[in-house]
Amino acid sequence: MDELFYNLFTQAPGTDSGTQVALFAVSALLSCIAMVVLARRNDLGWWAQILAVFAGPLVIALQFEASMLLYAVPALLAAAFGLWRFSRFDNSGRFGRKVIQRGFGIKPLLAGVLLVVVFTALRMGRMLTSGFIFTDGTASLWISFAAESALVVALIGIACGYRWAWLASTVSAIVYVALLFDTNPALALLGVTVFQALAGIYGWFAWRNVPSERSIKADETKNAKYPPSPYTA
């Protein structure tokens, strides 16, 4: 089973691997829908991402590879975190949120890189503990797993209000598409991954008018009123 995921990227899929490719494609499509909805700052996007984890990583873990639960459960918790984090913003319409944009910082960037490393290790599962991932010819796996993990971490950044997280999701999708062209796998994953890249670009532009913490604080300071003078009483 350690070579199962490797076969998805190196040869025509068999019965089991073909089913897994289809599940990953459905999961990627739901993630794409989630990104488009989240670009509109809508809570329903997080429900779509929760379904994406259920449809792909979780089902695959339960049916084919139990070690993938190490990745599926944190990915599901990341989507749940996004739903909770958006709930802290004020309502805007039926399911919308008045998201406050947070500025770019080194600390959140380093935290994001660390999370990508952690999620990538979890995505490898038994391939990491058995040492298979360190054998020759597995570079494509490293890149693909890192790209998948970067998308999950980017969604966490979006949940926290970081606009630059949209660029991270776009870059991860582009890298994944380039890898698919290089390794020539089933094309089921290619189309939805392209849509993920487009969704990331759309989200980046859709969030350009989202108010930032700095602008809100500046407006509060500007509109602050002086206390009444005791001499005018």
PDB file of C-alpha atoms in Angstrom, residues 28-227:
ATOM      1  CA  ALA A  28     -10.707  19.334  -5.400  1.00  0.00           C
ATOM      2  CA  LEU A  29     -13.884  20.475  -7.156  1.00  0.00           C
ATOM      3  CA  LEU A  30     -15.616  21.070  -3.809  1.00  0.00           C
ATOM      4  CA  SER A  31     -12.568  22.981  -2.578  1.00  0.00           C
ATOM      5  CA  CYS A  32     -12.771  25.107  -5.722  1.00  0.00           C
ATOM      6  CA  ILE A  33     -16.439  25.861  -4.995  1.00  0.00           C
ATOM      7  CA  ALA A  34     -15.506  26.654  -1.403  1.00  0.00           C
ATOM      8  CA  MET A  35     -12.876  29.160  -2.522  1.00  0.00           C
ATOM      9  CA  VAL A  36     -15.262  30.932  -4.885  1.00  0.00           C
ATOM     10  CA  VAL A  37     -17.875  31.234  -2.124  1.00  0.00           C
ATOM     11  CA  LEU A  38     -15.289  32.314   0.459  1.00  0.00           C
ATOM     12  CA  ALA A  39     -14.147  35.016  -1.941  1.00  0.00           C
ATOM     13  CA  ARG A  40     -17.614  36.481  -1.347  1.00  0.00           C
ATOM     14  CA  ARG A  41     -16.958  36.112   2.418  1.00  0.00           C
ATOM     15  CA  ASN A  42     -19.791  33.610   2.790  1.00  0.00           C
ATOM     16  CA  ASP A  43     -19.995  30.971   5.539  1.00  0.00           C
ATOM     17  CA  LEU A  44     -21.296  28.368   3.082  1.00  0.00           C
ATOM     18  CA  GLY A  45     -17.789  28.141   1.668  1.00  0.00           C
ATOM     19  CA  TRP A  46     -16.592  26.440   4.822  1.00  0.00           C
ATOM     20  CA  TRP A  47     -19.356  23.854   4.598  1.00  0.00           C
ATOM     21  CA  ALA A  48     -18.241  23.143   1.032  1.00  0.00           C
ATOM     22  CA  GLN A  49     -14.681  22.665   2.265  1.00  0.00           C
ATOM     23  CA  ILE A  50     -15.872  20.318   5.012  1.00  0.00           C
ATOM     24  CA  LEU A  51     -17.634  18.269   2.319  1.00  0.00           C
ATOM     25  CA  ALA A  52     -14.422  18.352   0.278  1.00  0.00           C
ATOM     26  CA  VAL A  53     -12.506  16.691   3.105  1.00  0.00           C
ATOM     27  CA  PHE A  54     -15.273  14.130   3.572  1.00  0.00           C
ATOM     28  CA  ALA A  55     -15.500  13.331  -0.136  1.00  0.00           C
ATOM     29  CA  GLY A  56     -11.763  12.911  -0.626  1.00  0.00           C
ATOM     30  CA  PRO A  57      -9.231  12.363   2.172  1.00  0.00           C
ATOM     31  CA  LEU A  58     -11.676  11.008   4.748  1.00  0.00           C
ATOM     32  CA  VAL A  59     -13.401   8.488   2.453  1.00  0.00           C
ATOM     33  CA  ILE A  60     -10.048   7.358   1.047  1.00  0.00           C
ATOM     34  CA  ALA A  61      -8.671   6.920   4.564  1.00  0.00           C
ATOM     35  CA  LEU A  62     -11.642   4.840   5.674  1.00  0.00           C
ATOM     36  CA  GLN A  63     -11.765   2.649   2.554  1.00  0.00           C
ATOM     37  CA  PHE A  64      -8.189   2.350   1.324  1.00  0.00           C
ATOM     38  CA  GLU A  65      -5.498   3.798   3.580  1.00  0.00           C
ATOM     39  CA  ALA A  66      -6.186   4.250   7.313  1.00  0.00           C
ATOM     40  CA  SER A  67      -2.939   6.158   7.863  1.00  0.00           C
ATOM     41  CA  MET A  68      -4.359   9.015   5.811  1.00  0.00           C
ATOM     42  CA  LEU A  69      -6.609   9.814   8.763  1.00  0.00           C
ATOM     43  CA  LEU A  70      -3.560  11.606  10.162  1.00  0.00           C
ATOM     44  CA  TYR A  71      -4.039  14.112   7.333  1.00  0.00           C
ATOM     45  CA  ALA A  72      -7.813  13.961   6.879  1.00  0.00           C
ATOM     46  CA  VAL A  73      -8.710  14.781  10.483  1.00  0.00           C
ATOM     47  CA  PRO A  74      -6.482  17.916  10.738  1.00  0.00           C
ATOM     48  CA  ALA A  75      -7.762  19.052   7.321  1.00  0.00           C
ATOM     49  CA  LEU A  76     -11.312  18.658   8.580  1.00  0.00           C
ATOM     50  CA  LEU A  77     -10.448  20.566  11.758  1.00  0.00           C
ATOM     51  CA  ALA A  78      -8.929  23.335   9.615  1.00  0.00           C
ATOM     52  CA  ALA A  79     -12.243  23.731   7.766  1.00  0.00           C
ATOM     53  CA  ALA A  80     -14.122  23.701  11.073  1.00  0.00           C
ATOM     54  CA  PHE A  81     -11.721  26.352  12.369  1.00  0.00           C
ATOM     55  CA  GLY A  82     -12.518  28.504   9.344  1.00  0.00           C
ATOM     56  CA  LEU A  83     -16.234  28.203  10.043  1.00  0.00           C
ATOM     57  CA  TRP A  84     -15.678  29.187  13.684  1.00  0.00           C
ATOM     58  CA  ARG A  85     -13.312  32.027  12.783  1.00  0.00           C
ATOM     59  CA  PHE A  86     -15.761  33.552  10.308  1.00  0.00           C
ATOM     60  CA  SER A  87     -18.468  33.386  12.985  1.00  0.00           C
ATOM     61  CA  ARG A  88     -16.508  35.995  14.931  1.00  0.00           C
ATOM     62  CA  PHE A  89     -17.049  38.561  12.188  1.00  0.00           C
ATOM     63  CA  ASP A  90     -20.282  40.541  12.014  1.00  0.00           C
ATOM     64  CA  ASN A  91     -23.076  39.286   9.779  1.00  0.00           C
ATOM     65  CA  SER A  92     -23.536  40.720   6.307  1.00  0.00           C
ATOM     66  CA  GLY A  93     -26.664  39.379   4.679  1.00  0.00           C
ATOM     67  CA  ARG A  94     -27.954  35.855   5.154  1.00  0.00           C
ATOM     68  CA  PHE A  95     -24.675  33.921   5.236  1.00  0.00           C
ATOM     69  CA  GLY A  96     -22.139  36.654   4.587  1.00  0.00           C
ATOM     70  CA  ARG A  97     -19.573  38.069   6.979  1.00  0.00           C
ATOM     71  CA  LYS A  98     -17.959  41.479   7.319  1.00  0.00           C
ATOM     72  CA  VAL A  99     -14.431  40.134   7.184  1.00  0.00           C
ATOM     73  CA  ILE A 100     -11.679  42.407   8.486  1.00  0.00           C
ATOM     74  CA  GLN A 101      -8.482  42.127   6.484  1.00  0.00           C
ATOM     75  CA  ARG A 102      -5.256  41.600   8.409  1.00  0.00           C
ATOM     76  CA  GLY A 103      -1.940  42.943   7.196  1.00  0.00           C
ATOM     77  CA  PHE A 104       1.010  40.908   5.992  1.00  0.00           C
ATOM     78  CA  GLY A 105       3.456  39.886   8.709  1.00  0.00           C
ATOM     79  CA  ILE A 106       6.541  37.729   9.107  1.00  0.00           C
ATOM     80  CA  LYS A 107       5.140  35.786  12.085  1.00  0.00           C
ATOM     81  CA  PRO A 108       1.975  34.570  10.313  1.00  0.00           C
ATOM     82  CA  LEU A 109       4.083  33.763   7.241  1.00  0.00           C
ATOM     83  CA  LEU A 110       6.478  31.627   9.290  1.00  0.00           C
ATOM     84  CA  ALA A 111       3.519  29.997  11.038  1.00  0.00           C
ATOM     85  CA  GLY A 112       2.037  29.199   7.619  1.00  0.00           C
ATOM     86  CA  VAL A 113       5.290  27.632   6.395  1.00  0.00           C
ATOM     87  CA  LEU A 114       5.481  25.527   9.568  1.00  0.00           C
ATOM     88  CA  LEU A 115       1.905  24.357   9.069  1.00  0.00           C
ATOM     89  CA  VAL A 116       2.675  23.393   5.464  1.00  0.00           C
ATOM     90  CA  VAL A 117       5.574  21.259   6.705  1.00  0.00           C
ATOM     91  CA  VAL A 118       3.352  19.603   9.331  1.00  0.00           C
ATOM     92  CA  PHE A 119       0.462  18.937   6.929  1.00  0.00           C
ATOM     93  CA  THR A 120       2.865  17.610   4.299  1.00  0.00           C
ATOM     94  CA  ALA A 121       4.331  15.154   6.801  1.00  0.00           C
ATOM     95  CA  LEU A 122       0.841  14.063   7.830  1.00  0.00           C
ATOM     96  CA  ARG A 123      -0.147  13.664   4.165  1.00  0.00           C
ATOM     97  CA  MET A 124       2.768  11.275   3.615  1.00  0.00           C
ATOM     98  CA  GLY A 125       1.513   8.957   6.353  1.00  0.00           C
ATOM     99  CA  ARG A 126       3.124   5.512   6.272  1.00  0.00           C
ATOM    100  CA  MET A 127       5.171   6.566   3.283  1.00  0.00           C
ATOM    101  CA  LEU A 128       7.138   8.732   5.721  1.00  0.00           C
ATOM    102  CA  THR A 129       7.449   6.257   8.583  1.00  0.00           C
ATOM    103  CA  SER A 130       8.432   3.406   6.246  1.00  0.00           C
ATOM    104  CA  GLY A 131      11.046   5.546   4.517  1.00  0.00           C
ATOM    105  CA  PHE A 132       9.512   5.069   1.053  1.00  0.00           C
ATOM    106  CA  ILE A 133       9.229   8.817   0.530  1.00  0.00           C
ATOM    107  CA  PHE A 134      13.021   9.140   0.757  1.00  0.00           C
ATOM    108  CA  THR A 135      13.687   6.718  -2.083  1.00  0.00           C
ATOM    109  CA  ASP A 136      14.658   7.818  -5.585  1.00  0.00           C
ATOM    110  CA  GLY A 137      11.961   9.106  -7.927  1.00  0.00           C
ATOM    111  CA  THR A 138       9.625  10.480  -5.273  1.00  0.00           C
ATOM    112  CA  ALA A 139      10.275  14.185  -5.874  1.00  0.00           C
ATOM    113  CA  SER A 140       6.871  14.555  -7.535  1.00  0.00           C
ATOM    114  CA  LEU A 141       5.226  13.202  -4.388  1.00  0.00           C
ATOM    115  CA  TRP A 142       7.017  15.730  -2.185  1.00  0.00           C
ATOM    116  CA  ILE A 143       5.862  18.572  -4.410  1.00  0.00           C
ATOM    117  CA  SER A 144       2.278  17.330  -4.797  1.00  0.00           C
ATOM    118  CA  PHE A 145       1.818  16.731  -1.074  1.00  0.00           C
ATOM    119  CA  ALA A 146       3.287  20.131  -0.252  1.00  0.00           C
ATOM    120  CA  ALA A 147       0.957  21.782  -2.781  1.00  0.00           C
ATOM    121  CA  GLU A 148      -2.092  20.030  -1.298  1.00  0.00           C
ATOM    122  CA  SER A 149      -1.013  21.043   2.198  1.00  0.00           C
ATOM    123  CA  ALA A 150      -0.416  24.637   1.111  1.00  0.00           C
ATOM    124  CA  LEU A 151      -4.034  24.885  -0.026  1.00  0.00           C
ATOM    125  CA  VAL A 152      -5.293  23.770   3.411  1.00  0.00           C
ATOM    126  CA  VAL A 153      -2.979  26.228   5.151  1.00  0.00           C
ATOM    127  CA  ALA A 154      -4.041  28.986   2.742  1.00  0.00           C
ATOM    128  CA  LEU A 155      -7.652  28.380   3.747  1.00  0.00           C
ATOM    129  CA  ILE A 156      -6.621  28.785   7.397  1.00  0.00           C
ATOM    130  CA  GLY A 157      -5.030  32.102   6.443  1.00  0.00           C
ATOM    131  CA  ILE A 158      -8.201  33.153   4.631  1.00  0.00           C
ATOM    132  CA  ALA A 159     -10.183  32.275   7.755  1.00  0.00           C
ATOM    133  CA  CYS A 160      -7.994  34.667   9.723  1.00  0.00           C
ATOM    134  CA  GLY A 161      -8.498  37.465   7.186  1.00  0.00           C
ATOM    135  CA  TYR A 162      -5.146  37.381   5.354  1.00  0.00           C
ATOM    136  CA  ARG A 163      -5.606  38.464   1.774  1.00  0.00           C
ATOM    137  CA  TRP A 164      -2.157  37.197   0.761  1.00  0.00           C
ATOM    138  CA  ALA A 165      -3.396  33.670   1.555  1.00  0.00           C
ATOM    139  CA  TRP A 166      -5.304  33.819  -1.733  1.00  0.00           C
ATOM    140  CA  LEU A 167      -1.993  34.152  -3.577  1.00  0.00           C
ATOM    141  CA  ALA A 168      -0.627  31.184  -1.632  1.00  0.00           C
ATOM    142  CA  SER A 169      -3.591  29.067  -2.753  1.00  0.00           C
ATOM    143  CA  THR A 170      -3.079  30.190  -6.351  1.00  0.00           C
ATOM    144  CA  VAL A 171       0.629  29.350  -6.327  1.00  0.00           C
ATOM    145  CA  SER A 172      -0.018  25.919  -4.823  1.00  0.00           C
ATOM    146  CA  ALA A 173      -2.584  25.155  -7.532  1.00  0.00           C
ATOM    147  CA  ILE A 174      -0.245  26.315 -10.310  1.00  0.00           C
ATOM    148  CA  VAL A 175       2.563  24.148  -8.945  1.00  0.00           C
ATOM    149  CA  TYR A 176       0.204  21.191  -8.815  1.00  0.00           C
ATOM    150  CA  VAL A 177      -0.913  21.762 -12.409  1.00  0.00           C
ATOM    151  CA  ALA A 178       2.720  21.950 -13.560  1.00  0.00           C
ATOM    152  CA  LEU A 179       3.407  18.678 -11.757  1.00  0.00           C
ATOM    153  CA  LEU A 180       0.419  17.007 -13.440  1.00  0.00           C
ATOM    154  CA  PHE A 181       1.693  18.003 -16.865  1.00  0.00           C
ATOM    155  CA  ASP A 182       5.142  16.685 -15.984  1.00  0.00           C
ATOM    156  CA  THR A 183       4.013  13.286 -14.670  1.00  0.00           C
ATOM    157  CA  ASN A 184       1.022  12.777 -17.010  1.00  0.00           C
ATOM    158  CA  PRO A 185      -1.526  11.266 -14.616  1.00  0.00           C
ATOM    159  CA  ALA A 186      -5.254  10.877 -15.103  1.00  0.00           C
ATOM    160  CA  LEU A 187      -6.635  14.188 -16.309  1.00  0.00           C
ATOM    161  CA  ALA A 188      -9.503  14.062 -13.799  1.00  0.00           C
ATOM    162  CA  LEU A 189      -7.470  16.197 -11.411  1.00  0.00           C
ATOM    163  CA  LEU A 190      -6.193  18.667 -13.976  1.00  0.00           C
ATOM    164  CA  GLY A 191      -9.335  20.640 -14.787  1.00  0.00           C
ATOM    165  CA  VAL A 192     -10.458  21.177 -11.208  1.00  0.00           C
ATOM    166  CA  THR A 193      -6.950  22.190 -10.172  1.00  0.00           C
ATOM    167  CA  VAL A 194      -6.925  24.841 -12.893  1.00  0.00           C
ATOM    168  CA  PHE A 195     -10.225  26.098 -11.512  1.00  0.00           C
ATOM    169  CA  GLN A 196      -8.650  26.228  -8.060  1.00  0.00           C
ATOM    170  CA  ALA A 197      -5.935  28.502  -9.400  1.00  0.00           C
ATOM    171  CA  LEU A 198      -8.545  30.734 -11.029  1.00  0.00           C
ATOM    172  CA  ALA A 199     -10.574  30.753  -7.803  1.00  0.00           C
ATOM    173  CA  GLY A 200      -7.512  31.894  -5.874  1.00  0.00           C
ATOM    174  CA  ILE A 201      -6.953  34.776  -8.301  1.00  0.00           C
ATOM    175  CA  TYR A 202     -10.638  35.666  -8.068  1.00  0.00           C
ATOM    176  CA  GLY A 203     -10.459  35.668  -4.277  1.00  0.00           C
ATOM    177  CA  TRP A 204      -7.404  37.931  -4.317  1.00  0.00           C
ATOM    178  CA  PHE A 205      -9.218  40.544  -6.380  1.00  0.00           C
ATOM    179  CA  ALA A 206     -12.544  40.065  -4.569  1.00  0.00           C
ATOM    180  CA  TRP A 207     -10.878  40.910  -1.259  1.00  0.00           C
ATOM    181  CA  ARG A 208      -9.219  44.104  -2.496  1.00  0.00           C
ATOM    182  CA  ASN A 209     -11.967  46.262  -0.937  1.00  0.00           C
ATOM    183  CA  VAL A 210     -12.185  44.326   2.339  1.00  0.00           C
ATOM    184  CA  PRO A 211     -11.468  46.816   5.154  1.00  0.00           C
ATOM    185  CA  SER A 212      -8.252  46.259   7.070  1.00  0.00           C
ATOM    186  CA  GLU A 213      -7.691  46.418  10.807  1.00  0.00           C
ATOM    187  CA  ARG A 214      -5.513  49.506  10.317  1.00  0.00           C
ATOM    188  CA  SER A 215      -8.152  51.419   8.340  1.00  0.00           C
ATOM    189  CA  ILE A 216     -10.850  50.556  10.891  1.00  0.00           C
ATOM    190  CA  LYS A 217      -8.682  51.780  13.766  1.00  0.00           C
ATOM    191  CA  ALA A 218      -7.870  54.951  11.818  1.00  0.00           C
ATOM    192  CA  ASP A 219     -11.564  55.644  11.245  1.00  0.00           C
ATOM    193  CA  GLU A 220     -12.326  55.068  14.919  1.00  0.00           C
ATOM    194  CA  THR A 221      -9.604  57.514  15.905  1.00  0.00           C
ATOM    195  CA  LYS A 222     -10.795  60.056  13.367  1.00  0.00           C
ATOM    196  CA  ASN A 223     -14.399  59.833  14.483  1.00  0.00           C
ATOM    197  CA  ALA A 224     -13.617  59.811  18.185  1.00  0.00           C
ATOM    198  CA  LYS A 225     -15.261  62.698  20.071  1.00  0.00           C
ATOM    199  CA  TYR A 226     -13.595  64.707  22.795  1.00  0.00           C
ATOM    200  CA  PRO A 227     -15.224  64.491  26.225  1.00  0.00           C
TER     201      PRO A 227
END
